[in-house]
Amino acid sequence: MSERTFHFKQPAGTSRGVYTERKVWYVRLSDGEREGVGECAPLPDLSCDAREDYREVLEKMCEEFCRRQESQRGQSLMCSANSAHEGQSPCDSFEALRSYPSMLFGLETALLDLKSQESGMLFDTAFSRGEAGIPINGLVWMGRYDEMLKRMEEKLEKGFRCVKLKIGAIDFDQELDLVKRIRERFSFHDVELRLDANGAFKFEEALYKLELLSQYAIHSIEQPIKAGQWAYMAELCRESPLPIALDEELIGVNDQEMKRHMLNIIKPRYIILKPSLHGGMMGCREWIETARDMGIGSWITSALESNIGLNAIAQFASDVYGDHITMPQGLGTGQLFTNNIDMGLEIRGDMLWRQSN
């Protein structure tokens, strides 16, 4: 296991604060000849498994994961720089990690990497082979009005046809004016606008703000009020003129029946999934399948991982949604850090591509 700190090229502002650096842990599985690497990247004050003793808990989870694998296979399996072995499904081992999604995601990735024919190629898809790109949205971080306007213009100049704008950090009237100015220059035929409030609205004022925003052909708004208010969120989903997407609301809901129960109560238009936050790849598959059964759409985003995590998330998205993804995914975070790791990921226009070996 190794620990690494990444530094943002510019402060990343959210309604929960401003990030200037990002700490992640890498877990490794080895069979003595090959090695698989996975990224564990909890977000402070957001991940349900973010804790001060994260490293110590991760070490224990790795040991327990390996013990469960050994009991399933009857053969040796150890984490970090020791040994691992291919074989039966690791589902039982993953079940024990449901409450630790960032750790689960790292171990899932490491095991897929170990079993792959090509290092870093986790799924056999057109994207993984470098034959197809994935459409992504541009991301405009919270900041001062002039900063956000400049960032928005930069994304549009680069050819993004879908832009996600984080709101809730400055005066709402200024944010509304920013959206208005964008729409005056670019119609909804030219640019799809997504908003992410990160729970910044108070329930009492949320519907009024959503009505004002609805004038500007918004695709959807993510998490308008804080998570944990199911009755209020359900009311907003019923009354809102804008489609509502859930994100933070999904954190910590790891039981499959509870997932269905929550979606049945709130009835959002979309859910937005981050493997590091929402149950690893295993948990996200459950969310997607459950939502699909209920007529709820979804897309996948990264959660400020390094390129090792982003590579895994992008390939996972291509496996879940197939080789011809049309809905833009939130996978444009690979250029955030000054000291990122090269994984052969490249943004061309508004598409993410992977260079296969």
Tab-separated table of C-alpha atoms in Angstrom:
chain	number	residue	atom	x	y	z
A	1	MET	CA	0.000	0.000	0.000
A	2	SER	CA	1.243	3.488	-0.803
A	3	GLU	CA	-0.045	6.991	-0.131
A	4	ARG	CA	0.207	9.989	-2.438
A	5	THR	CA	-0.892	13.612	-2.397
A	6	PHE	CA	-1.964	15.351	-5.618
A	7	HIS	CA	-2.011	19.130	-6.053
A	8	PHE	CA	-4.743	20.969	-7.946
A	9	LYS	CA	-3.668	23.303	-10.737
A	10	GLN	CA	-6.222	25.768	-9.391
A	11	PRO	CA	-8.409	25.604	-6.269
A	12	ALA	CA	-11.485	23.448	-6.812
A	13	GLY	CA	-14.426	25.189	-5.179
A	14	THR	CA	-17.565	23.391	-4.036
A	15	SER	CA	-20.355	24.323	-1.653
A	16	ARG	CA	-18.519	22.225	0.935
A	17	GLY	CA	-15.290	24.184	0.667
A	18	VAL	CA	-12.252	24.548	-1.561
A	19	TYR	CA	-9.841	21.729	-2.385
A	20	THR	CA	-6.177	22.566	-3.044
A	21	GLU	CA	-4.774	19.039	-2.674
A	22	ARG	CA	-6.032	15.464	-2.785
A	23	LYS	CA	-4.761	12.476	-0.806
A	24	VAL	CA	-5.209	8.947	-2.160
A	25	TRP	CA	-4.039	5.440	-1.273
A	26	TYR	CA	-3.029	2.721	-3.728
A	27	VAL	CA	-3.553	-0.972	-3.006
A	28	ARG	CA	-1.709	-3.675	-4.919
A	29	LEU	CA	-2.413	-7.338	-5.576
A	30	SER	CA	0.329	-9.567	-6.978
A	31	ASP	CA	0.659	-13.206	-8.019
A	32	GLY	CA	4.434	-12.999	-7.879
A	33	GLU	CA	4.713	-12.183	-11.582
A	34	ARG	CA	2.031	-9.605	-12.308
A	35	GLU	CA	0.553	-6.798	-10.240
A	36	GLY	CA	-2.816	-5.101	-10.130
A	37	VAL	CA	-3.220	-1.573	-8.769
A	38	GLY	CA	-6.344	0.136	-7.452
A	39	GLU	CA	-7.010	3.613	-6.083
A	40	CYS	CA	-8.767	4.325	-2.788
A	41	ALA	CA	-9.710	7.994	-2.684
A	42	PRO	CA	-12.220	9.099	-0.022
A	43	LEU	CA	-13.438	12.692	-0.107
A	44	PRO	CA	-13.174	14.491	3.268
A	45	ASP	CA	-16.556	15.517	4.742
A	46	LEU	CA	-18.387	13.627	1.993
A	47	SER	CA	-17.420	9.946	1.736
A	48	CYS	CA	-19.173	7.683	4.229
A	49	ASP	CA	-15.843	5.933	4.856
A	50	ALA	CA	-13.650	9.045	5.174
A	51	ARG	CA	-12.097	8.872	8.631
A	52	GLU	CA	-8.946	9.934	10.451
A	53	ASP	CA	-7.719	6.342	10.777
A	54	TYR	CA	-8.398	5.581	7.101
A	55	ARG	CA	-5.014	3.986	6.454
A	56	GLU	CA	-5.296	1.640	9.443
A	57	VAL	CA	-8.832	0.601	8.498
A	58	LEU	CA	-7.796	0.100	4.871
A	59	GLU	CA	-4.967	-2.194	5.950
A	60	LYS	CA	-7.410	-4.274	7.998
A	61	MET	CA	-9.882	-4.390	5.113
A	62	CYS	CA	-7.143	-5.563	2.751
A	63	GLU	CA	-6.167	-8.328	5.155
A	64	GLU	CA	-9.803	-9.396	5.580
A	65	PHE	CA	-10.354	-9.304	1.806
A	66	CYS	CA	-7.383	-11.588	1.276
A	67	ARG	CA	-8.467	-13.987	4.020
A	68	ARG	CA	-11.910	-14.304	2.444
A	69	GLN	CA	-10.361	-14.906	-0.959
A	70	GLU	CA	-8.124	-17.606	0.494
A	71	SER	CA	-11.067	-19.370	2.125
A	72	GLN	CA	-13.012	-19.291	-1.164
A	73	ARG	CA	-10.169	-20.680	-3.220
A	74	GLY	CA	-8.217	-22.692	-0.733
A	75	GLN	CA	-5.089	-20.992	-2.017
A	76	SER	CA	-2.871	-18.177	-0.889
A	77	LEU	CA	-3.933	-14.587	-1.556
A	78	MET	CA	-2.337	-11.579	0.094
A	79	CYS	CA	-2.438	-7.856	-0.482
A	80	SER	CA	0.145	-5.154	-1.137
A	81	ALA	CA	3.495	-6.536	-2.236
A	82	ASN	CA	2.761	-10.144	-1.340
A	83	SER	CA	0.737	-12.633	-3.399
A	84	ALA	CA	-2.617	-12.940	-5.118
A	85	HIS	CA	-4.310	-15.596	-7.192
A	86	GLU	CA	-6.941	-15.665	-9.911
A	87	GLY	CA	-9.979	-17.871	-9.662
A	88	GLN	CA	-13.480	-17.741	-8.311
A	89	SER	CA	-15.671	-14.675	-8.027
A	90	PRO	CA	-14.677	-12.294	-5.196
A	91	CYS	CA	-18.300	-11.327	-4.538
A	92	ASP	CA	-18.297	-12.577	-0.941
A	93	SER	CA	-15.177	-10.552	-0.218
A	94	PHE	CA	-16.727	-7.460	-1.792
A	95	GLU	CA	-19.962	-7.870	0.189
A	96	ALA	CA	-17.996	-7.327	3.397
A	97	LEU	CA	-16.834	-3.952	2.038
A	98	ARG	CA	-20.227	-2.434	1.207
A	99	SER	CA	-19.868	0.176	3.954
A	100	TYR	CA	-16.411	1.178	2.689
A	101	PRO	CA	-17.044	2.213	-0.949
A	102	SER	CA	-13.720	3.909	-1.670
A	103	MET	CA	-11.834	0.882	-0.319
A	104	LEU	CA	-14.100	-1.489	-2.222
A	105	PHE	CA	-13.519	0.417	-5.464
A	106	GLY	CA	-9.745	0.247	-5.012
A	107	LEU	CA	-9.775	-3.512	-4.408
A	108	GLU	CA	-12.179	-4.137	-7.297
A	109	THR	CA	-9.861	-2.195	-9.595
A	110	ALA	CA	-6.723	-3.963	-8.361
A	111	LEU	CA	-8.275	-7.399	-8.876
A	112	LEU	CA	-9.488	-6.533	-12.392
A	113	ASP	CA	-6.065	-5.134	-13.219
A	114	LEU	CA	-4.335	-8.269	-11.930
A	115	LYS	CA	-6.552	-10.512	-14.073
A	116	SER	CA	-6.281	-8.380	-17.218
A	117	GLN	CA	-4.258	-9.348	-20.251
A	118	GLU	CA	-2.933	-5.807	-20.577
A	119	SER	CA	-1.953	-3.616	-17.636
A	120	GLY	CA	-4.604	-0.979	-17.022
A	121	MET	CA	-7.149	-2.575	-19.393
A	122	LEU	CA	-9.904	-3.650	-17.019
A	123	PHE	CA	-12.782	-4.361	-19.415
A	124	ASP	CA	-12.873	-5.523	-23.023
A	125	THR	CA	-14.771	-2.616	-24.573
A	126	ALA	CA	-14.279	-0.348	-27.567
A	127	PHE	CA	-13.203	2.464	-25.227
A	128	SER	CA	-10.730	0.225	-23.381
A	129	ARG	CA	-9.234	-0.867	-26.713
A	130	GLY	CA	-8.866	2.749	-27.855
A	131	GLU	CA	-11.445	2.335	-30.615
A	132	ALA	CA	-14.137	4.695	-29.300
A	133	GLY	CA	-14.370	7.768	-27.110
A	134	ILE	CA	-16.821	8.572	-24.331
A	135	PRO	CA	-18.722	11.892	-24.500
A	136	ILE	CA	-18.091	13.963	-21.374
A	137	ASN	CA	-19.321	17.218	-19.905
A	138	GLY	CA	-17.069	20.173	-19.260
A	139	LEU	CA	-16.914	21.184	-15.599
A	140	VAL	CA	-17.003	24.769	-14.330
A	141	TRP	CA	-16.014	25.045	-10.667
A	142	MET	CA	-17.518	27.478	-8.201
A	143	GLY	CA	-15.767	30.803	-7.912
A	144	ARG	CA	-16.272	34.503	-8.353
A	145	TYR	CA	-18.643	35.581	-11.087
A	146	ASP	CA	-15.896	36.687	-13.481
A	147	GLU	CA	-13.924	33.483	-12.851
A	148	MET	CA	-16.898	31.259	-13.601
A	149	LEU	CA	-17.770	33.205	-16.737
A	150	LYS	CA	-14.203	32.897	-18.004
A	151	ARG	CA	-14.104	29.155	-17.271
A	152	MET	CA	-17.409	28.659	-19.021
A	153	GLU	CA	-16.146	30.480	-22.114
A	154	GLU	CA	-13.007	28.332	-22.118
A	155	LYS	CA	-15.059	25.122	-22.042
A	156	LEU	CA	-17.255	26.299	-24.893
A	157	GLU	CA	-14.238	27.352	-26.959
A	158	LYS	CA	-12.784	23.856	-26.525
A	159	GLY	CA	-15.877	22.392	-28.119
A	160	PHE	CA	-17.836	21.041	-25.170
A	161	ARG	CA	-21.488	20.582	-26.054
A	162	CYS	CA	-22.474	19.736	-22.473
A	163	VAL	CA	-21.261	21.845	-19.542
A	164	LYS	CA	-21.834	21.276	-15.852
A	165	LEU	CA	-21.907	24.417	-13.749
A	166	LYS	CA	-21.434	24.182	-9.990
A	167	ILE	CA	-23.592	26.746	-8.193
A	168	GLY	CA	-24.305	27.685	-4.595
A	169	ALA	CA	-21.081	29.435	-3.603
A	170	ILE	CA	-21.848	32.998	-4.695
A	171	ASP	CA	-24.967	35.160	-4.745
A	172	PHE	CA	-27.802	33.306	-6.513
A	173	ASP	CA	-28.746	36.361	-8.589
A	174	GLN	CA	-25.228	36.417	-10.004
A	175	GLU	CA	-25.410	32.726	-10.800
A	176	LEU	CA	-28.770	33.230	-12.478
A	177	ASP	CA	-27.289	36.087	-14.525
A	178	LEU	CA	-24.399	33.825	-15.544
A	179	VAL	CA	-26.811	31.179	-16.800
A	180	LYS	CA	-28.796	33.859	-18.629
A	181	ARG	CA	-25.685	35.210	-20.361
A	182	ILE	CA	-24.702	31.709	-21.471
A	183	ARG	CA	-28.132	31.119	-22.961
A	184	GLU	CA	-28.056	34.489	-24.736
A	185	ARG	CA	-24.942	33.316	-26.571
A	186	PHE	CA	-25.667	29.593	-26.929
A	187	SER	CA	-29.085	28.002	-27.386
A	188	PHE	CA	-30.012	24.648	-25.900
A	189	HIS	CA	-29.413	23.202	-29.389
A	190	ASP	CA	-25.772	24.268	-29.096
A	191	VAL	CA	-24.975	23.545	-25.445
A	192	GLU	CA	-26.591	21.303	-22.848
A	193	LEU	CA	-26.392	22.920	-19.416
A	194	ARG	CA	-26.301	20.868	-16.228
A	195	LEU	CA	-26.290	22.453	-12.779
A	196	ASP	CA	-24.940	21.056	-9.522
A	197	ALA	CA	-26.079	22.765	-6.333
A	198	ASN	CA	-24.343	20.306	-3.966
A	199	GLY	CA	-27.246	20.733	-1.540
A	200	ALA	CA	-26.815	24.507	-1.288
A	201	PHE	CA	-30.519	25.521	-1.467
A	202	LYS	CA	-32.786	25.695	1.545
A	203	PHE	CA	-35.970	23.728	0.960
A	204	GLU	CA	-38.173	26.785	1.561
A	205	GLU	CA	-36.551	28.660	-1.332
A	206	ALA	CA	-35.578	25.750	-3.591
A	207	LEU	CA	-38.720	25.561	-5.738
A	208	TYR	CA	-38.663	29.310	-6.424
A	209	LYS	CA	-35.023	29.114	-7.524
A	210	LEU	CA	-35.718	26.081	-9.703
A	211	GLU	CA	-38.551	27.961	-11.395
A	212	LEU	CA	-36.238	30.884	-12.161
A	213	LEU	CA	-33.565	28.575	-13.557
A	214	SER	CA	-36.086	26.684	-15.680
A	215	GLN	CA	-36.343	29.696	-18.030
A	216	TYR	CA	-32.977	28.767	-19.507
A	217	ALA	CA	-33.471	25.230	-20.829
A	218	ILE	CA	-31.498	23.435	-18.121
A	219	HIS	CA	-30.982	19.707	-18.665
A	220	SER	CA	-31.040	18.886	-14.933
A	221	ILE	CA	-30.012	20.106	-11.506
A	222	GLU	CA	-28.056	17.909	-9.149
A	223	GLN	CA	-28.884	17.688	-5.451
A	224	PRO	CA	-30.682	21.048	-4.956
A	225	ILE	CA	-31.090	20.514	-1.180
A	226	LYS	CA	-29.011	18.668	1.391
A	227	ALA	CA	-29.193	14.886	1.477
A	228	GLY	CA	-31.258	13.041	4.047
A	229	GLN	CA	-34.516	14.961	3.536
A	230	TRP	CA	-36.407	12.330	1.568
A	231	ALA	CA	-39.862	13.843	1.984
A	232	TYR	CA	-38.694	17.303	0.932
A	233	MET	CA	-36.702	15.920	-1.994
A	234	ALA	CA	-39.685	13.855	-3.123
A	235	GLU	CA	-41.850	16.995	-3.068
A	236	LEU	CA	-39.296	18.890	-5.135
A	237	CYS	CA	-39.096	16.066	-7.675
A	238	ARG	CA	-42.896	16.190	-8.017
A	239	GLU	CA	-43.162	19.968	-8.300
A	240	SER	CA	-39.913	21.070	-9.945
A	241	PRO	CA	-40.030	22.355	-13.534
A	242	LEU	CA	-36.430	21.110	-13.808
A	243	PRO	CA	-35.436	17.433	-13.821
A	244	ILE	CA	-33.679	16.615	-10.525
A	245	ALA	CA	-30.708	14.286	-10.212
A	246	LEU	CA	-29.526	12.680	-6.974
A	247	ASP	CA	-25.870	12.420	-5.979
A	248	GLU	CA	-25.036	12.961	-2.297
A	249	GLU	CA	-28.448	11.457	-1.489
A	250	LEU	CA	-27.097	8.052	-2.532
A	251	ILE	CA	-24.078	8.071	-0.211
A	252	GLY	CA	-24.281	5.487	2.540
A	253	VAL	CA	-27.306	3.710	1.042
A	254	ASN	CA	-25.614	0.376	0.417
A	255	ASP	CA	-28.391	-2.197	0.847
A	256	GLN	CA	-30.073	-3.101	-2.442
A	257	GLU	CA	-33.594	-3.102	-1.019
A	258	MET	CA	-32.991	0.279	0.621
A	259	LYS	CA	-31.850	1.642	-2.742
A	260	ARG	CA	-35.122	0.612	-4.326
A	261	HIS	CA	-37.085	1.952	-1.350
A	262	MET	CA	-35.409	5.360	-1.526
A	263	LEU	CA	-35.835	5.731	-5.289
A	264	ASN	CA	-39.472	4.695	-5.003
A	265	ILE	CA	-40.092	7.437	-2.431
A	266	ILE	CA	-38.151	10.285	-4.050
A	267	LYS	CA	-38.669	9.374	-7.735
A	268	PRO	CA	-35.870	11.502	-9.230
A	269	ARG	CA	-35.386	11.836	-12.979
A	270	TYR	CA	-31.717	10.826	-12.779
A	271	ILE	CA	-29.106	9.434	-10.425
A	272	ILE	CA	-25.415	10.282	-10.715
A	273	LEU	CA	-22.950	7.626	-9.673
A	274	LYS	CA	-19.396	7.790	-8.377
A	275	PRO	CA	-17.911	4.358	-7.595
A	276	SER	CA	-15.723	5.764	-4.809
A	277	LEU	CA	-18.812	7.157	-3.065
A	278	HIS	CA	-21.677	4.923	-4.102
A	279	GLY	CA	-20.609	1.361	-3.388
A	280	GLY	CA	-17.769	0.674	-5.776
A	281	MET	CA	-18.474	-0.852	-9.172
A	282	MET	CA	-20.622	-3.542	-7.558
A	283	GLY	CA	-22.850	-1.016	-5.800
A	284	CYS	CA	-23.109	1.245	-8.839
A	285	ARG	CA	-24.269	-1.651	-11.002
A	286	GLU	CA	-27.036	-2.259	-8.467
A	287	TRP	CA	-28.029	1.414	-8.533
A	288	ILE	CA	-28.087	1.507	-12.353
A	289	GLU	CA	-30.112	-1.703	-12.704
A	290	THR	CA	-32.571	-0.676	-9.988
A	291	ALA	CA	-33.018	2.799	-11.480
A	292	ARG	CA	-33.444	1.384	-14.985
A	293	ASP	CA	-36.226	-0.891	-13.771
A	294	MET	CA	-37.997	2.197	-12.411
A	295	GLY	CA	-37.536	4.351	-15.519
A	296	ILE	CA	-34.853	6.527	-13.885
A	297	GLY	CA	-31.851	7.577	-15.955
A	298	SER	CA	-28.233	7.622	-14.798
A	299	TRP	CA	-24.706	8.599	-15.680
A	300	ILE	CA	-21.306	8.074	-14.086
A	301	THR	CA	-18.770	10.606	-12.877
A	302	SER	CA	-15.373	10.596	-11.236
A	303	ALA	CA	-14.820	12.007	-7.747
A	304	LEU	CA	-11.491	13.815	-8.088
A	305	GLU	CA	-9.460	10.607	-8.335
A	306	SER	CA	-6.072	10.506	-10.008
A	307	ASN	CA	-5.870	9.019	-13.500
A	308	ILE	CA	-5.601	5.501	-12.059
A	309	GLY	CA	-9.087	5.831	-10.608
A	310	LEU	CA	-10.388	7.780	-13.605
A	311	ASN	CA	-9.158	5.069	-15.980
A	312	ALA	CA	-11.102	2.468	-14.000
A	313	ILE	CA	-14.271	4.587	-13.812
A	314	ALA	CA	-14.251	5.399	-17.529
A	315	GLN	CA	-13.800	1.743	-18.486
A	316	PHE	CA	-16.517	0.776	-16.035
A	317	ALA	CA	-18.872	3.284	-17.694
A	318	SER	CA	-18.093	1.808	-21.112
A	319	ASP	CA	-18.855	-1.682	-19.776
A	320	VAL	CA	-22.129	-0.649	-18.097
A	321	TYR	CA	-23.533	1.491	-20.917
A	322	GLY	CA	-21.982	-0.250	-23.916
A	323	ASP	CA	-19.799	0.847	-26.802
A	324	HIS	CA	-22.098	3.604	-28.045
A	325	ILE	CA	-22.624	5.960	-25.105
A	326	THR	CA	-24.641	9.014	-26.072
A	327	MET	CA	-25.259	10.689	-22.694
A	328	PRO	CA	-22.225	12.755	-21.587
A	329	GLN	CA	-20.510	11.312	-18.537
A	330	GLY	CA	-18.664	13.293	-15.836
A	331	LEU	CA	-15.164	12.084	-16.648
A	332	GLY	CA	-13.281	15.279	-17.433
A	333	THR	CA	-11.246	15.512	-14.219
A	334	GLY	CA	-7.974	14.024	-15.469
A	335	GLN	CA	-6.348	17.406	-16.046
A	336	LEU	CA	-6.964	18.824	-12.568
A	337	PHE	CA	-3.620	17.975	-10.948
A	338	THR	CA	-0.100	19.251	-11.494
A	339	ASN	CA	1.388	15.837	-10.651
A	340	ASN	CA	-1.115	13.354	-12.087
A	341	ILE	CA	-0.150	9.866	-13.280
A	342	ASP	CA	-0.084	9.133	-17.012
A	343	MET	CA	-2.620	6.427	-17.860
A	344	GLY	CA	-2.998	7.115	-21.577
A	345	LEU	CA	-6.191	9.147	-21.141
A	346	GLU	CA	-6.755	12.064	-23.484
A	347	ILE	CA	-9.559	14.558	-24.048
A	348	ARG	CA	-10.228	15.315	-27.716
A	349	GLY	CA	-12.926	17.937	-28.112
A	350	ASP	CA	-15.673	16.753	-25.796
A	351	MET	CA	-14.690	13.082	-25.815
A	352	LEU	CA	-12.457	11.066	-23.483
A	353	TRP	CA	-10.219	8.542	-25.222
A	354	ARG	CA	-7.903	5.843	-23.932
A	355	GLN	CA	-4.700	4.923	-25.712
A	356	SER	CA	-4.370	1.133	-25.666
A	357	ASN	CA	-0.899	-0.481	-25.705
